[in-house]
mmCIF file of C-alpha atoms in Angstrom:
data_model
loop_
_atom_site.group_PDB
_atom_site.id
_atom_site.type_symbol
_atom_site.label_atom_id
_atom_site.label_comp_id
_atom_site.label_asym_id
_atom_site.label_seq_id
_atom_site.Cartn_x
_atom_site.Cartn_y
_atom_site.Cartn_z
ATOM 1 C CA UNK Y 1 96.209 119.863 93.439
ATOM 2 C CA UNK Y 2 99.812 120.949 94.383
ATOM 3 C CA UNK Y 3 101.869 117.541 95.934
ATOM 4 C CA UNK Y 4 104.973 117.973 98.165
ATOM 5 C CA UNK Y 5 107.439 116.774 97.036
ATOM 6 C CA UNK Y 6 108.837 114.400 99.661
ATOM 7 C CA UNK Y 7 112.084 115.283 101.852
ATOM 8 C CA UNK Y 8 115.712 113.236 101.963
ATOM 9 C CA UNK Y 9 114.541 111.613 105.305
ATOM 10 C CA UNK Y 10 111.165 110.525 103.466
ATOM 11 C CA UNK Y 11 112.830 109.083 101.206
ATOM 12 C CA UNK Y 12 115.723 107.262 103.036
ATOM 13 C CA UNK Y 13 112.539 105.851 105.099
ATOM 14 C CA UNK Y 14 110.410 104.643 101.254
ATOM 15 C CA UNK Y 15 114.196 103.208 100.378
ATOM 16 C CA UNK Y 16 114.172 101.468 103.250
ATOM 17 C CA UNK Y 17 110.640 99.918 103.418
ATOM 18 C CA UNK Y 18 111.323 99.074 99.478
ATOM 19 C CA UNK Y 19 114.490 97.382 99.967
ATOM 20 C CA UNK Y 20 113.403 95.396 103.004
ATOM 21 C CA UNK Y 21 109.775 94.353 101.240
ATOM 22 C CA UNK Y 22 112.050 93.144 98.342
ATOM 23 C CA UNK Y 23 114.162 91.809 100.287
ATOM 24 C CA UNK Y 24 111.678 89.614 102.069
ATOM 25 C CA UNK Y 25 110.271 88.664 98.982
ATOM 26 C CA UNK Y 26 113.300 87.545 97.367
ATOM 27 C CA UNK Y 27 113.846 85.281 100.698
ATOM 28 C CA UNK Y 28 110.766 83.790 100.709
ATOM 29 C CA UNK Y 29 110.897 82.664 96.871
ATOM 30 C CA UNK Y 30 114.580 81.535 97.633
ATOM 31 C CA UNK Y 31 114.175 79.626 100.796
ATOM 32 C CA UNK Y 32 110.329 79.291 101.376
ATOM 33 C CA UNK Y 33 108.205 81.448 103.567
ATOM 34 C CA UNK Y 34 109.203 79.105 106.754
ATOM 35 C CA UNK Y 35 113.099 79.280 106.298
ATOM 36 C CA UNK Y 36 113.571 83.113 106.393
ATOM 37 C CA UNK Y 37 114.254 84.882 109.379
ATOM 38 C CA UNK Y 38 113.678 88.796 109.995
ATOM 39 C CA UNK Y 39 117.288 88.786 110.757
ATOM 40 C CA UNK Y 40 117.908 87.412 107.143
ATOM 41 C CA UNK Y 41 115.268 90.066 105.876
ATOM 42 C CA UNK Y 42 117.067 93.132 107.488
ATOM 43 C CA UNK Y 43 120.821 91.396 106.338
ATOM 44 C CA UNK Y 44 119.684 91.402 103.118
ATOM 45 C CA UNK Y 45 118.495 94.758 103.643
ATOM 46 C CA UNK Y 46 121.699 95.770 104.703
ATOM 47 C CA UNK Y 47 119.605 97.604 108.348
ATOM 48 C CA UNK Y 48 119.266 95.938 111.570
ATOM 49 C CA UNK Y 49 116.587 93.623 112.881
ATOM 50 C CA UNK Y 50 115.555 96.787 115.008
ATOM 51 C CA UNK Y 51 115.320 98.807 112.118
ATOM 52 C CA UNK Y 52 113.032 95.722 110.142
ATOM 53 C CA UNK Y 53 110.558 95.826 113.223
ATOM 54 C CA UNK Y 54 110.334 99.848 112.816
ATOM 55 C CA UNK Y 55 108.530 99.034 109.319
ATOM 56 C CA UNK Y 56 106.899 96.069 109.537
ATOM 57 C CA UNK Y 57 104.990 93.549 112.429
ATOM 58 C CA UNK Y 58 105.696 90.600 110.106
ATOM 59 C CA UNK Y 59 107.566 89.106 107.504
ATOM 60 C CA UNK Y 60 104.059 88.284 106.294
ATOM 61 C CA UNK Y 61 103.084 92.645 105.847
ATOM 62 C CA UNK Y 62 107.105 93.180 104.663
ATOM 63 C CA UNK Y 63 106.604 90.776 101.646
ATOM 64 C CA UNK Y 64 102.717 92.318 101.040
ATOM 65 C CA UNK Y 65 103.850 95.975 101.393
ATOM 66 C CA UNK Y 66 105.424 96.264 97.624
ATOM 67 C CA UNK Y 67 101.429 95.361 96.846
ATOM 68 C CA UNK Y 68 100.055 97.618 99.091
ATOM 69 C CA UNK Y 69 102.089 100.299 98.490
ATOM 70 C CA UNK Y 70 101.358 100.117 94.618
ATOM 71 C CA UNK Y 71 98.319 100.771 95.012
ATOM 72 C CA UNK Y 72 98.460 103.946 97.612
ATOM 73 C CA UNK Y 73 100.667 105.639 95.381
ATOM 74 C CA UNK Y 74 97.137 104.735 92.423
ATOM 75 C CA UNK Y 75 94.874 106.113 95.394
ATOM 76 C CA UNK Y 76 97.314 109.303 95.394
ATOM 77 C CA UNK Y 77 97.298 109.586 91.856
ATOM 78 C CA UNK Y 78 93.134 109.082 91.586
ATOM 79 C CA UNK Y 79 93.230 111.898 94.099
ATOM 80 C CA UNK Y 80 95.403 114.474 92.146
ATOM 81 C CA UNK Y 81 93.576 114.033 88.810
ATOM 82 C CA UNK Y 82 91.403 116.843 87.069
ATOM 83 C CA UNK Y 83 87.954 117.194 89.062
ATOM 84 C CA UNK Y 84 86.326 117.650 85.691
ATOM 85 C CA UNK Y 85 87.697 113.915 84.412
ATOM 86 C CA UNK Y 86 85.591 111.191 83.696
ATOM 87 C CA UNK Y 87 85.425 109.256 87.328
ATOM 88 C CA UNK Y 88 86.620 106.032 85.258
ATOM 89 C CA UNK Y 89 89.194 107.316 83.044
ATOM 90 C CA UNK Y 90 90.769 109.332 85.892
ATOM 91 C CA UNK Y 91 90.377 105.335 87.699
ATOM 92 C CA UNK Y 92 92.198 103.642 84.801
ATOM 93 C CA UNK Y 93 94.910 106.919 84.726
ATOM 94 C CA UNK Y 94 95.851 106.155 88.074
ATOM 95 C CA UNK Y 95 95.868 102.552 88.552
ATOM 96 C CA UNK Y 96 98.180 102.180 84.970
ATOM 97 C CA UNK Y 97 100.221 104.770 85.865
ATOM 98 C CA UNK Y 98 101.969 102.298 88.466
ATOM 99 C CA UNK Y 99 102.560 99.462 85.569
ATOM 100 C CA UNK Y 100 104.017 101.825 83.018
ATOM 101 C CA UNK Y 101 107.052 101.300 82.310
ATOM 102 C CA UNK Y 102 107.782 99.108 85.227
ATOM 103 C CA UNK Y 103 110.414 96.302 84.262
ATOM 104 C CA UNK Y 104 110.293 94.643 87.538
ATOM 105 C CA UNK Y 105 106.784 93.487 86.872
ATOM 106 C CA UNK Y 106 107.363 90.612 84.858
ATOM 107 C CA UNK Y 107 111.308 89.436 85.739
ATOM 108 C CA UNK Y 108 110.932 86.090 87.159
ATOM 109 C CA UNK Y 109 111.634 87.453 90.871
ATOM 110 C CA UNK Y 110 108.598 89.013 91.232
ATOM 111 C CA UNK Y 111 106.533 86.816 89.065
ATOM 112 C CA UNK Y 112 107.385 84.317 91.800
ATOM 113 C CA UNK Y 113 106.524 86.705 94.393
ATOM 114 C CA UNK Y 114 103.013 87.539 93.376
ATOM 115 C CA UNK Y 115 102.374 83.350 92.881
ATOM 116 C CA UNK Y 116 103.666 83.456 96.485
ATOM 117 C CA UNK Y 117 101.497 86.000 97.540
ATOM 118 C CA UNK Y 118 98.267 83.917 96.397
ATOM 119 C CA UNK Y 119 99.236 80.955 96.905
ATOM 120 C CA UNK Y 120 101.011 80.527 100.605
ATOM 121 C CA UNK Y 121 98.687 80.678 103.439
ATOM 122 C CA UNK Y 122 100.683 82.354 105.799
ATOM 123 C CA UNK Y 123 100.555 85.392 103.283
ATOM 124 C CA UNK Y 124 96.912 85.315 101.602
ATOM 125 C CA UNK Y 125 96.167 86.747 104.679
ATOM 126 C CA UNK Y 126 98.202 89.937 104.798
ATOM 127 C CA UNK Y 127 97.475 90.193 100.750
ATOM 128 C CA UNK Y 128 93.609 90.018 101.402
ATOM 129 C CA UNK Y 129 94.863 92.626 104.410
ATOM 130 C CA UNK Y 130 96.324 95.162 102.039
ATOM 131 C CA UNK Y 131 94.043 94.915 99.454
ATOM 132 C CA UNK Y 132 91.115 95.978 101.962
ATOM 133 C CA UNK Y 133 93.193 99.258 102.786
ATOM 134 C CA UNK Y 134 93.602 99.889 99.391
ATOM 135 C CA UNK Y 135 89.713 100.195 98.405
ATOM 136 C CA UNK Y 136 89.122 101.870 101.905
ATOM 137 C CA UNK Y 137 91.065 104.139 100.358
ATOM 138 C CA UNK Y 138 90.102 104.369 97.096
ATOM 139 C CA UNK Y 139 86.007 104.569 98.469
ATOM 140 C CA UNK Y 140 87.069 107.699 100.170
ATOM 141 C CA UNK Y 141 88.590 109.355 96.708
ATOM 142 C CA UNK Y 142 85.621 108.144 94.891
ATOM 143 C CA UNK Y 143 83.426 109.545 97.556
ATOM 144 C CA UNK Y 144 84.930 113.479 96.984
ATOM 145 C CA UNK Y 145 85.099 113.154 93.768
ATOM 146 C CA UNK Y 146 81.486 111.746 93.868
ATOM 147 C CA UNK Y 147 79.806 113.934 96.514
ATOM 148 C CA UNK Y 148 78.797 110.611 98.047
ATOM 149 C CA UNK Y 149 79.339 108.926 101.529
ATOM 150 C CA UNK Y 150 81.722 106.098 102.002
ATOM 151 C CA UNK Y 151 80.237 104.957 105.199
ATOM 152 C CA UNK Y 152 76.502 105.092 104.038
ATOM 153 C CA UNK Y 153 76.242 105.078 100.273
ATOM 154 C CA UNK Y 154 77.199 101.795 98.587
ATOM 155 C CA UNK Y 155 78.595 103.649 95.554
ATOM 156 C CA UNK Y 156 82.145 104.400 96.365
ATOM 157 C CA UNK Y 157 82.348 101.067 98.099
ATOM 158 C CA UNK Y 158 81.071 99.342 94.846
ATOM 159 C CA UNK Y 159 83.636 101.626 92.964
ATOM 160 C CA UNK Y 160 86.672 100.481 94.854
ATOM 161 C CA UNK Y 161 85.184 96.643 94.962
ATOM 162 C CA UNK Y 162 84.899 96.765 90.742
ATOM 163 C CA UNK Y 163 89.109 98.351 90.938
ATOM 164 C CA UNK Y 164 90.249 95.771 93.283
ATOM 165 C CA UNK Y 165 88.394 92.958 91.651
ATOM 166 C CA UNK Y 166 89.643 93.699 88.156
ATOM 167 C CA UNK Y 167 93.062 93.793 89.221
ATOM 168 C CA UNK Y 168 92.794 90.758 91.082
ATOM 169 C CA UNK Y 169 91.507 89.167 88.017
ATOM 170 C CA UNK Y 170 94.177 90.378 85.851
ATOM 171 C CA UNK Y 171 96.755 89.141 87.980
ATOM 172 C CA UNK Y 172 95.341 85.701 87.893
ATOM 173 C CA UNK Y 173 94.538 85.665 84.289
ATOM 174 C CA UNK Y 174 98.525 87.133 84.236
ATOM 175 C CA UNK Y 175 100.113 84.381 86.053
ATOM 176 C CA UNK Y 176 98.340 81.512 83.789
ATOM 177 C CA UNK Y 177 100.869 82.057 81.112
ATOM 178 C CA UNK Y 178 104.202 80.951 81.131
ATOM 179 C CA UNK Y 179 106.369 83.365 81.310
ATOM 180 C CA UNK Y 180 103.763 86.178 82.016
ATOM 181 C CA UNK Y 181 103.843 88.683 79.648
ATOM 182 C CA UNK Y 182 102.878 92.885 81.140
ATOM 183 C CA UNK Y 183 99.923 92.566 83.281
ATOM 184 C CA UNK Y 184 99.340 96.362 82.424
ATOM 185 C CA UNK Y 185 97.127 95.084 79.300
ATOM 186 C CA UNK Y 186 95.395 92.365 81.090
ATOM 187 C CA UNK Y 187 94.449 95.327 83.949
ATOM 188 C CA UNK Y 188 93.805 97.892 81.056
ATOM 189 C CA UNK Y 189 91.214 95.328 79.521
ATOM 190 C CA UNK Y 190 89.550 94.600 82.743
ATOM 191 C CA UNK Y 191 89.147 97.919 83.538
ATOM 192 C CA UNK Y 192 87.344 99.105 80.569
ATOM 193 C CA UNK Y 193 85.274 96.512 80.403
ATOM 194 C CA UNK Y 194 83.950 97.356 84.063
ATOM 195 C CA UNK Y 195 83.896 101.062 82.657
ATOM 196 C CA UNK Y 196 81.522 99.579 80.194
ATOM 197 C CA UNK Y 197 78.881 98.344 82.306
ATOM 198 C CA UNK Y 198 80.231 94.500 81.589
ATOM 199 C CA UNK Y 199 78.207 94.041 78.751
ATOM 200 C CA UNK Y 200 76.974 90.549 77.761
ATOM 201 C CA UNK Y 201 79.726 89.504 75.168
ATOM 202 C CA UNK Y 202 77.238 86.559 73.693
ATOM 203 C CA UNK Y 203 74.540 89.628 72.877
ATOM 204 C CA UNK Y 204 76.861 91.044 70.043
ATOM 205 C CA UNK Y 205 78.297 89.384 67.333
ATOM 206 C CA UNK Y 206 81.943 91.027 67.988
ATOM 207 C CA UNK Y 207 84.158 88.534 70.064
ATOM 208 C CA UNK Y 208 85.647 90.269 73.060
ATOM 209 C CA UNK Y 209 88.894 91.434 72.688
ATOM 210 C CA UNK Y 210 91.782 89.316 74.013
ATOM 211 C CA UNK Y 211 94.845 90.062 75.635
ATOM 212 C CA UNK Y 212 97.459 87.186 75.510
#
């Protein structure tokens, strides 16, 4: 599958959703969810409140949109991988390919972010919000690559349940050390072990494997 390559004016507009989504997240750790304004969001954005409310309806979806956007661009990826691909390698190609090689995931900014994100009511919420897109999303991908239904079959939607729930997972197994280390393992690990069929680890004498 050929992908366009997006345009200067795309890409102003992703800059500008990026830097006000890390913007507001940077805010929120800083000041608490309470104290920041969307007129500090969009100052720290260097745009206008205007400009804030042309992306997001909340400071609650700005601060969730770094999440959700992660994992469109996996959904996009899934899409665009070889039709002849094992369904859960080309699953575990695409959701990785977000985490490699991306510093950002573990500096202590957005380590702070994500414990935001799950732990502030006023934002588990929009996260729960933008994780449902995401596996409507993925269901449909699974369902062409699949030949089956996302509105009838429960395959897809079990599909895109297993991928949300294993990242969700890793991210909570992630933030229970101190300092986290990658979460790319931890997701990596989770993944194949749904690939797997989640075999019973006390029916075979080899201990899982671990990933501290």
């Amino acid at each position: 599958m050929v992908t366009r390559a997006p345009g200067l004016r795309e890409r102003k507009k992703l800059h500008t959703r990026q830097a006000l989504s890390w913007a507001a997240v940077r805010l929120a750790v800083e000041r608490g969810l309470e104290n920041v304004l969307v007129d500090d969001i969009a100052a720290a954005a260097g745009v206008s409140a205007r400009t804030f409310n042309n992306y997001f309806s909340s400071k609650a979806e700005a601060i969730a949109a770094r999440h959700l956007d992660r994992s469109r661009r996996a959904v996009a990826e899934f899409r665009a991988r070889p039709r002849e691909e094992a369904l859960w390698t080309a699953i575990s190609h695409a959701v990785l390919s977000q985490y490699a090689g991306d510093p950002s995931g573990s500096t202590p900014d957005w380590v702070a972010g994500v414990r935001l994100m799950i732990s502030e009511p006023a934002l588990r919420g929009e996260f729960l919000r933008a994780e449902t897109l995401a596996e409507e999303e993925f269901a449909e991908v699974v369902g062409e690559r699949t030949g089956t239904d996302p509105g009838w079959d429960l395959y897809p939607r079990l599909v895109a349940a297993a991928v949300g729930a294993a990242g969700r997972v890793a991210i909570h197994r992630w933030l229970s050390v101190n300092p986290p280390g990658l979460l790319e393992p931890l997701l990596s690990n989770a993944l194949d072990q749904i690939a797997a069929g989640l075999p019973d680890p006390s029916a075979s004498s080899a201990a899982p494997p671990r990933t501290d």
